[in-house]
């Protein structure tokens, strides 16, 4: 039986706002008229099939791409008014397989954002050790290893540690556990959920996996062909009338 980590949206101010946002890439409309908010401290899961616009939505938040129409606010400020580098340094980003630099050690990968912020080397090393401990990697064993010397689950842990090292308010995760085996993935999902709660982070999590969405999301935003067709708590998703929501639910009832 599925247990939801949180079936209510926190009563907090919004950190991200999408207001009638559309986006065209290469002449193709990939997002159409998106409007929603993400409040401080919640995990919003963007759920949908490949090509529905989930990753595009994620990239709009940290200004990797620009909207064609509409406005996106981060902390009350338009993304187009932010300096892109300053904005991205306030946001953690986790990709599949961690997105690690292969020629950097684990310590160098985790400490990269701190080094870019000109933090003291001694402070960086202490922070790296703390972050590795939080993701259940022993610094004495793993800090001097390179990504190719790690398992998939270990690389993903390093990616999460790097994303959180500079203590960002917001973390974006693009199908971070999608390439892992089922046992490793289930373990990391639970560890990630506990870590986000412990560190009181706001997270936007992209997945096409309904089990993952129901487990991790305070709210689920279901997307289809560039449109938002449902947004609500996991409990509300289970009773949603949207045809795509019902189709998703059939995948876990068979």
Short mmCIF file of C-alpha atoms in Angstrom, two decimals:
data_model
loop_
_atom_site.label_atom_id
_atom_site.label_comp_id
_atom_site.label_asym_id
_atom_site.label_seq_id
_atom_site.Cartn_x
_atom_site.Cartn_y
_atom_site.Cartn_z
CA UNK A 1 0.00 0.00 0.00
CA UNK A 2 1.38 3.40 -0.98
CA UNK A 3 2.11 5.84 1.82
CA UNK A 4 2.36 9.51 0.99
CA UNK A 5 5.07 11.57 2.67
CA UNK A 6 2.85 14.63 2.71
CA UNK A 7 -0.66 14.95 1.34
CA UNK A 8 -1.00 18.68 1.93
CA UNK A 9 0.66 21.63 0.26
CA UNK A 10 2.65 23.64 2.84
CA UNK A 11 1.15 26.98 3.86
CA UNK A 12 4.14 28.98 2.72
CA UNK A 13 4.84 31.80 0.23
CA UNK A 14 5.63 30.84 -3.34
CA UNK A 15 9.24 30.65 -4.50
CA UNK A 16 8.41 30.03 -8.20
CA UNK A 17 5.50 31.33 -10.27
CA UNK A 18 4.62 30.49 -13.87
CA UNK A 19 2.14 32.92 -15.42
CA UNK A 20 0.76 31.85 -18.82
CA UNK A 21 4.16 30.60 -19.98
CA UNK A 22 4.67 29.21 -23.47
CA UNK A 23 7.88 28.12 -25.13
CA UNK A 24 8.92 27.39 -28.71
CA UNK A 25 12.11 25.53 -29.63
CA UNK A 26 13.19 25.24 -33.26
CA UNK A 27 9.81 26.55 -34.40
CA UNK A 28 7.89 23.91 -32.42
CA UNK A 29 5.62 24.86 -29.54
CA UNK A 30 6.76 22.63 -26.64
CA UNK A 31 4.92 24.38 -23.79
CA UNK A 32 1.53 26.04 -23.91
CA UNK A 33 0.07 28.48 -21.38
CA UNK A 34 1.53 27.05 -18.14
CA UNK A 35 0.36 28.70 -14.92
CA UNK A 36 1.21 27.34 -11.46
CA UNK A 37 3.11 28.18 -8.29
CA UNK A 38 5.61 26.28 -6.17
CA UNK A 39 5.68 27.16 -2.49
CA UNK A 40 8.67 27.22 -0.18
CA UNK A 41 9.48 23.82 1.26
CA UNK A 42 7.41 21.62 -1.06
CA UNK A 43 8.47 19.00 -3.55
CA UNK A 44 6.58 19.40 -6.81
CA UNK A 45 6.84 16.44 -9.17
CA UNK A 46 6.49 17.08 -12.91
CA UNK A 47 5.01 13.84 -14.24
CA UNK A 48 4.41 12.81 -17.83
CA UNK A 49 5.54 10.83 -20.84
CA UNK A 50 8.73 11.63 -22.75
CA UNK A 51 8.35 14.78 -24.83
CA UNK A 52 5.53 16.31 -22.77
CA UNK A 53 7.61 19.34 -21.69
CA UNK A 54 8.81 18.35 -18.20
CA UNK A 55 12.52 19.01 -18.76
CA UNK A 56 11.77 22.18 -20.71
CA UNK A 57 9.79 23.45 -17.73
CA UNK A 58 12.74 22.66 -15.46
CA UNK A 59 15.21 24.47 -17.74
CA UNK A 60 13.02 27.57 -17.81
CA UNK A 61 13.35 27.92 -14.04
CA UNK A 62 17.12 28.37 -14.07
CA UNK A 63 17.13 30.18 -17.40
CA UNK A 64 18.85 27.55 -19.50
CA UNK A 65 16.17 28.48 -22.03
CA UNK A 66 13.85 31.49 -22.26
CA UNK A 67 10.04 31.56 -22.46
CA UNK A 68 8.46 32.63 -25.72
CA UNK A 69 5.52 34.14 -23.87
CA UNK A 70 4.47 34.66 -20.28
CA UNK A 71 6.44 35.33 -17.12
CA UNK A 72 8.40 33.12 -14.71
CA UNK A 73 9.22 34.52 -11.29
CA UNK A 74 11.89 33.13 -8.94
CA UNK A 75 11.63 34.70 -5.48
CA UNK A 76 9.36 37.37 -6.90
CA UNK A 77 11.75 38.40 -9.67
CA UNK A 78 11.43 37.63 -13.38
CA UNK A 79 13.97 35.07 -14.56
CA UNK A 80 14.78 37.42 -17.45
CA UNK A 81 15.78 40.07 -14.88
CA UNK A 82 18.19 37.74 -13.10
CA UNK A 83 21.81 37.45 -14.14
CA UNK A 84 21.83 33.84 -15.41
CA UNK A 85 24.99 32.86 -13.51
CA UNK A 86 23.78 34.42 -10.26
CA UNK A 87 20.43 32.65 -10.65
CA UNK A 88 21.97 29.24 -11.33
CA UNK A 89 24.29 29.54 -8.35
CA UNK A 90 21.22 29.81 -6.12
CA UNK A 91 19.74 26.61 -7.55
CA UNK A 92 20.97 23.03 -7.21
CA UNK A 93 20.66 20.81 -10.31
CA UNK A 94 20.77 17.01 -10.42
CA UNK A 95 20.85 15.01 -13.66
CA UNK A 96 20.69 11.31 -14.45
CA UNK A 97 23.91 9.55 -13.37
CA UNK A 98 24.81 12.66 -11.35
CA UNK A 99 26.18 14.67 -14.27
CA UNK A 100 29.64 14.50 -12.71
CA UNK A 101 32.84 15.80 -14.31
CA UNK A 102 34.83 12.62 -15.11
CA UNK A 103 38.27 14.23 -14.65
CA UNK A 104 37.35 15.59 -11.17
CA UNK A 105 37.54 13.55 -7.99
CA UNK A 106 34.45 13.15 -5.83
CA UNK A 107 35.77 15.90 -3.54
CA UNK A 108 36.33 18.24 -6.48
CA UNK A 109 32.89 17.51 -7.92
CA UNK A 110 31.05 18.12 -4.64
CA UNK A 111 33.05 21.26 -3.84
CA UNK A 112 32.78 22.79 -7.31
CA UNK A 113 29.97 25.27 -6.62
CA UNK A 114 31.72 26.38 -3.43
CA UNK A 115 34.99 26.90 -5.30
CA UNK A 116 33.19 28.99 -7.92
CA UNK A 117 31.87 31.13 -5.07
CA UNK A 118 35.48 31.69 -3.88
CA UNK A 119 34.96 29.95 -0.56
CA UNK A 120 37.99 29.17 1.61
CA UNK A 121 39.58 25.81 0.67
CA UNK A 122 39.50 24.58 4.27
CA UNK A 123 35.81 25.49 4.52
CA UNK A 124 35.13 23.70 1.23
CA UNK A 125 36.77 20.50 2.45
CA UNK A 126 34.76 20.53 5.67
CA UNK A 127 31.53 21.12 3.75
CA UNK A 128 32.33 18.31 1.30
CA UNK A 129 32.86 15.90 4.17
CA UNK A 130 29.53 16.92 5.70
CA UNK A 131 27.67 16.51 2.42
CA UNK A 132 29.18 13.11 1.68
CA UNK A 133 28.14 11.97 5.15
CA UNK A 134 24.59 13.19 4.51
CA UNK A 135 24.34 11.06 1.37
CA UNK A 136 25.87 8.08 3.17
CA UNK A 137 29.29 8.09 1.54
CA UNK A 138 32.38 7.87 3.75
CA UNK A 139 34.70 10.73 2.77
CA UNK A 140 37.78 8.71 3.76
CA UNK A 141 36.79 6.01 1.25
CA UNK A 142 35.22 7.99 -1.57
CA UNK A 143 36.48 11.59 -1.66
CA UNK A 144 39.57 10.82 -3.75
CA UNK A 145 37.87 8.47 -6.18
CA UNK A 146 36.85 9.42 -9.73
CA UNK A 147 33.32 8.95 -11.11
CA UNK A 148 34.29 5.89 -13.17
CA UNK A 149 35.32 4.16 -9.93
CA UNK A 150 31.81 4.49 -8.46
CA UNK A 151 28.60 2.52 -8.94
CA UNK A 152 25.59 4.21 -10.49
CA UNK A 153 23.97 4.72 -7.10
CA UNK A 154 27.17 6.20 -5.67
CA UNK A 155 27.50 8.63 -8.59
CA UNK A 156 23.93 9.71 -8.03
CA UNK A 157 24.63 10.31 -4.34
CA UNK A 158 27.60 12.47 -5.29
CA UNK A 159 25.39 14.43 -7.70
CA UNK A 160 22.88 15.13 -4.94
CA UNK A 161 25.67 16.13 -2.55
CA UNK A 162 27.06 18.57 -5.12
CA UNK A 163 23.65 20.09 -5.78
CA UNK A 164 23.11 20.73 -2.07
CA UNK A 165 26.67 21.73 -1.13
CA UNK A 166 26.15 25.48 -1.49
CA UNK A 167 22.91 25.25 0.51
CA UNK A 168 20.56 26.42 -2.28
CA UNK A 169 16.95 27.15 -1.45
CA UNK A 170 15.78 25.35 -4.59
CA UNK A 171 16.84 22.03 -6.13
CA UNK A 172 15.92 20.87 -9.65
CA UNK A 173 16.11 17.14 -10.42
CA UNK A 174 15.75 15.76 -13.95
CA UNK A 175 14.87 12.04 -13.66
CA UNK A 176 17.86 11.57 -11.32
CA UNK A 177 17.16 7.92 -10.50
CA UNK A 178 15.87 6.79 -13.88
CA UNK A 179 19.01 4.90 -14.95
CA UNK A 180 19.39 2.91 -11.72
CA UNK A 181 18.30 -0.62 -10.91
CA UNK A 182 15.07 -1.01 -8.95
CA UNK A 183 16.63 -1.81 -5.57
CA UNK A 184 19.15 1.05 -5.71
CA UNK A 185 16.47 3.41 -7.00
CA UNK A 186 14.01 2.59 -4.21
CA UNK A 187 16.67 3.16 -1.59
CA UNK A 188 17.77 6.49 -3.04
CA UNK A 189 14.19 7.72 -3.36
CA UNK A 190 13.63 7.24 0.36
CA UNK A 191 17.00 8.76 1.24
CA UNK A 192 16.34 11.76 -0.98
CA UNK A 193 12.91 12.37 0.53
CA UNK A 194 14.36 12.25 4.04
CA UNK A 195 17.25 14.56 3.08
CA UNK A 196 14.98 17.18 1.50
CA UNK A 197 12.78 17.21 4.61
CA UNK A 198 15.80 17.40 6.92
CA UNK A 199 17.38 20.28 4.99
CA UNK A 200 14.01 22.02 4.38
CA UNK A 201 14.56 22.40 0.64
CA UNK A 202 12.15 23.25 -2.14
CA UNK A 203 12.47 20.72 -4.97
CA UNK A 204 11.14 20.31 -8.50
CA UNK A 205 11.45 16.68 -9.54
CA UNK A 206 10.96 15.40 -13.10
CA UNK A 207 9.86 11.79 -13.64
CA UNK A 208 7.69 9.60 -15.84
CA UNK A 209 7.31 7.05 -13.03
CA UNK A 210 4.02 7.23 -11.13
CA UNK A 211 5.30 5.28 -8.12
CA UNK A 212 8.13 7.79 -7.75
CA UNK A 213 5.74 10.74 -8.11
CA UNK A 214 3.37 9.41 -5.47
CA UNK A 215 6.22 8.65 -3.08
CA UNK A 216 8.14 11.91 -3.36
CA UNK A 217 5.67 14.61 -4.32
CA UNK A 218 3.85 16.96 -1.97
CA UNK A 219 2.05 17.79 -5.21
CA UNK A 220 2.03 16.23 -8.66
CA UNK A 221 1.84 18.29 -11.85
CA UNK A 222 0.73 16.03 -14.71
CA UNK A 223 1.73 17.21 -18.18
CA UNK A 224 0.63 16.18 -21.65
CA UNK A 225 1.83 17.64 -24.96
CA UNK A 226 3.19 20.78 -23.35
CA UNK A 227 0.13 21.49 -21.22
CA UNK A 228 -0.56 21.15 -17.52
CA UNK A 229 -3.66 18.97 -17.18
CA UNK A 230 -3.64 18.34 -13.43
CA UNK A 231 -1.93 19.65 -10.31
CA UNK A 232 -2.67 18.51 -6.79
CA UNK A 233 -1.68 16.25 -3.91
CA UNK A 234 -1.01 12.52 -4.36
CA UNK A 235 -4.39 11.77 -2.80
CA UNK A 236 -6.12 14.13 -5.21
CA UNK A 237 -4.27 12.52 -8.11
CA UNK A 238 -5.73 9.14 -7.21
CA UNK A 239 -9.24 10.51 -7.63
CA UNK A 240 -8.56 12.78 -10.61
CA UNK A 241 -10.94 12.71 -13.58
CA UNK A 242 -8.26 13.54 -16.17
CA UNK A 243 -8.03 10.68 -18.70
CA UNK A 244 -4.22 10.64 -18.57
CA UNK A 245 -4.30 10.42 -14.77
CA UNK A 246 -6.62 7.42 -15.01
CA UNK A 247 -4.33 5.85 -17.60
CA UNK A 248 -1.38 6.27 -15.27
CA UNK A 249 -3.32 4.74 -12.40
CA UNK A 250 -4.12 1.70 -14.50
CA UNK A 251 -0.37 1.01 -14.73
CA UNK A 252 -0.14 0.43 -10.96
CA UNK A 253 -3.40 -1.49 -10.63
CA UNK A 254 -2.49 -4.20 -13.15
#
